[in-house]
Amino acid sequence: MKILTPNNRICLTFVLLATFIVLLPNLDNGWVNWDDHKYVLENPLIRSLAVENIAAIFTQREFMGNYHPLTLLSLAVDFSLFGLDARGYHATNLLLHLANTALVFWLFTLLGLRSAAAALVALLFGVHPMHLESVAWISARKDVLYGLFFLSGLIAYLNFLLRAESRSKFYIFALVSFALSLLAKPMAVTFPVILLIIDYLKKRPDWRKALLEKAPFFALSLIFGLVAIFTQQDAEALPGAREIDFFESLAVSGFSLCVYLFKSIFSVHLSAFHPYPVPPGAPLPWYFYTAGLGLIFFAALVFKRIIRDRRIVFGLGFFLVSIAPVLQFLPVGHALHAERYTYIAYLGLFYLIAVGIEIIFKQNKPVSAKHLISTGLKRGAN
């Protein structure tokens, strides 16, 4: 499939230019007192690119509650180039985000969207207010970095499916990209399930073969998932099991999901930190429980419609699978939800918006005069 058609070039240029203009003011931002001192200003790990220092980055078991050595390595590269000049770090974040925006356009073109629809998904990804935190906050480098390899891996996998030649090369590239994404942020563990959702969209006939292909990906997910749990325990980010029961976990997850869905359209009350509304041990407010019930009722109403269209299943599946690890079913940290968690997940919702617009335009496509005359002649003859 040819991606760089003249029409695609025009659409992609517009999207990248718009994203660049909207986010350009971020270059004037400085440091903030939220993790920047630990990640950069006071971090001895990034002060050198010597072999022993790089080895220390990759062998340190836990840093800020996570194992993400590739993120620290990228900050070390920035330090070697810019020292403590914040503009350089912000410029790197912006460049990575622009690269991700281009990859989003490429990905959804491969998934079958027309140029304008793929451009809409990329534009929403590029300028959506919920993505600002991942770009404007230097300590959120892990989001734009893991996104780069996550999207590259999905594109490689689609080339593996769509091409007749060099398929093994694209398979290996997808696997390596996935590993690099995990080394940037553990949230990439959902990658193998996203591959299966792509298989569903593309109507792959042999599910046993498709599952067998995913075995190395699931193995990596399991390994890094366990590493993430252990590092969170080391950082004391996982509360004791008695602090929240099963039903409260369901209520928290349902409420968080509602918040993410709402803010995809109405991006209000944005903040770097969204704490729980009650102290530990106190009962959750009533609206936490009604939010989950409302989702179940809505899902029951639209379920029959959903299962008829693979594109809807793909979009919802992409979103739900990507956002699932951060819905706080297993409470981690002290934040109820966070804008940066939507960086990849919202692509599923943006895809649904683009597909919906395509369907509307297709249904309201103007009928040519020639078609009307021919139809009238046929009816008259009958």
CSV table of N, CA and C in Angstrom, one decimal, residues 15 104-106 108-109 113-123 354 358:
chain,number,residue,atom,x,y,z
A,15,VAL,N,-1.5,18.6,9.4
A,15,VAL,CA,-1.6,18.1,10.7
A,15,VAL,C,-0.4,18.4,11.6
A,104,VAL,N,0.8,8.1,13.8
A,104,VAL,CA,-0.6,7.9,14.0
A,104,VAL,C,-1.3,8.0,12.6
A,105,PHE,N,-0.9,9.0,11.8
A,105,PHE,CA,-1.5,9.1,10.5
A,105,PHE,C,-1.1,7.9,9.6
A,106,TRP,N,0.1,7.5,9.7
A,106,TRP,CA,0.5,6.3,8.9
A,106,TRP,C,-0.2,5.0,9.4
A,108,PHE,N,-3.2,4.7,10.9
A,108,PHE,CA,-4.6,4.6,10.6
A,108,PHE,C,-4.9,4.6,9.0
A,109,THR,N,-3.9,5.1,8.3
A,109,THR,CA,-4.0,4.9,6.8
A,109,THR,C,-3.9,3.4,6.5
A,113,LEU,N,-8.4,3.8,6.8
A,113,LEU,CA,-9.1,5.1,6.8
A,113,LEU,C,-8.6,5.9,5.6
A,114,ARG,N,-9.5,6.7,5.0
A,114,ARG,CA,-9.1,7.6,3.9
A,114,ARG,C,-8.2,8.7,4.5
A,115,SER,N,-7.6,9.5,3.6
A,115,SER,CA,-6.6,10.5,4.0
A,115,SER,C,-7.2,11.5,5.0
A,116,ALA,N,-8.4,12.0,4.7
A,116,ALA,CA,-9.0,13.0,5.6
A,116,ALA,C,-9.3,12.4,6.9
A,117,ALA,N,-9.8,11.2,6.9
A,117,ALA,CA,-10.2,10.6,8.2
A,117,ALA,C,-8.9,10.3,9.1
A,118,ALA,N,-7.9,9.8,8.4
A,118,ALA,CA,-6.6,9.5,9.1
A,118,ALA,C,-6.0,10.8,9.6
A,119,ALA,N,-6.1,11.9,8.9
A,119,ALA,CA,-5.6,13.2,9.3
A,119,ALA,C,-6.4,13.7,10.5
A,120,LEU,N,-7.7,13.4,10.5
A,120,LEU,CA,-8.5,13.8,11.7
A,120,LEU,C,-8.1,13.1,12.9
A,121,VAL,N,-7.8,11.8,12.9
A,121,VAL,CA,-7.3,11.0,14.0
A,121,VAL,C,-6.0,11.6,14.5
A,122,ALA,N,-5.1,11.8,13.5
A,122,ALA,CA,-3.8,12.4,13.9
A,122,ALA,C,-3.8,13.8,14.5
A,123,LEU,N,-4.7,14.6,13.9
A,123,LEU,CA,-4.9,16.0,14.5
A,123,LEU,C,-5.4,15.9,15.9
A,354,ALA,N,-13.7,9.4,13.6
A,354,ALA,CA,-13.4,9.4,12.2
A,354,ALA,C,-14.3,8.5,11.4
A,358,GLU,N,-17.1,9.4,8.6
A,358,GLU,CA,-17.1,8.8,7.2
A,358,GLU,C,-18.4,8.2,6.9
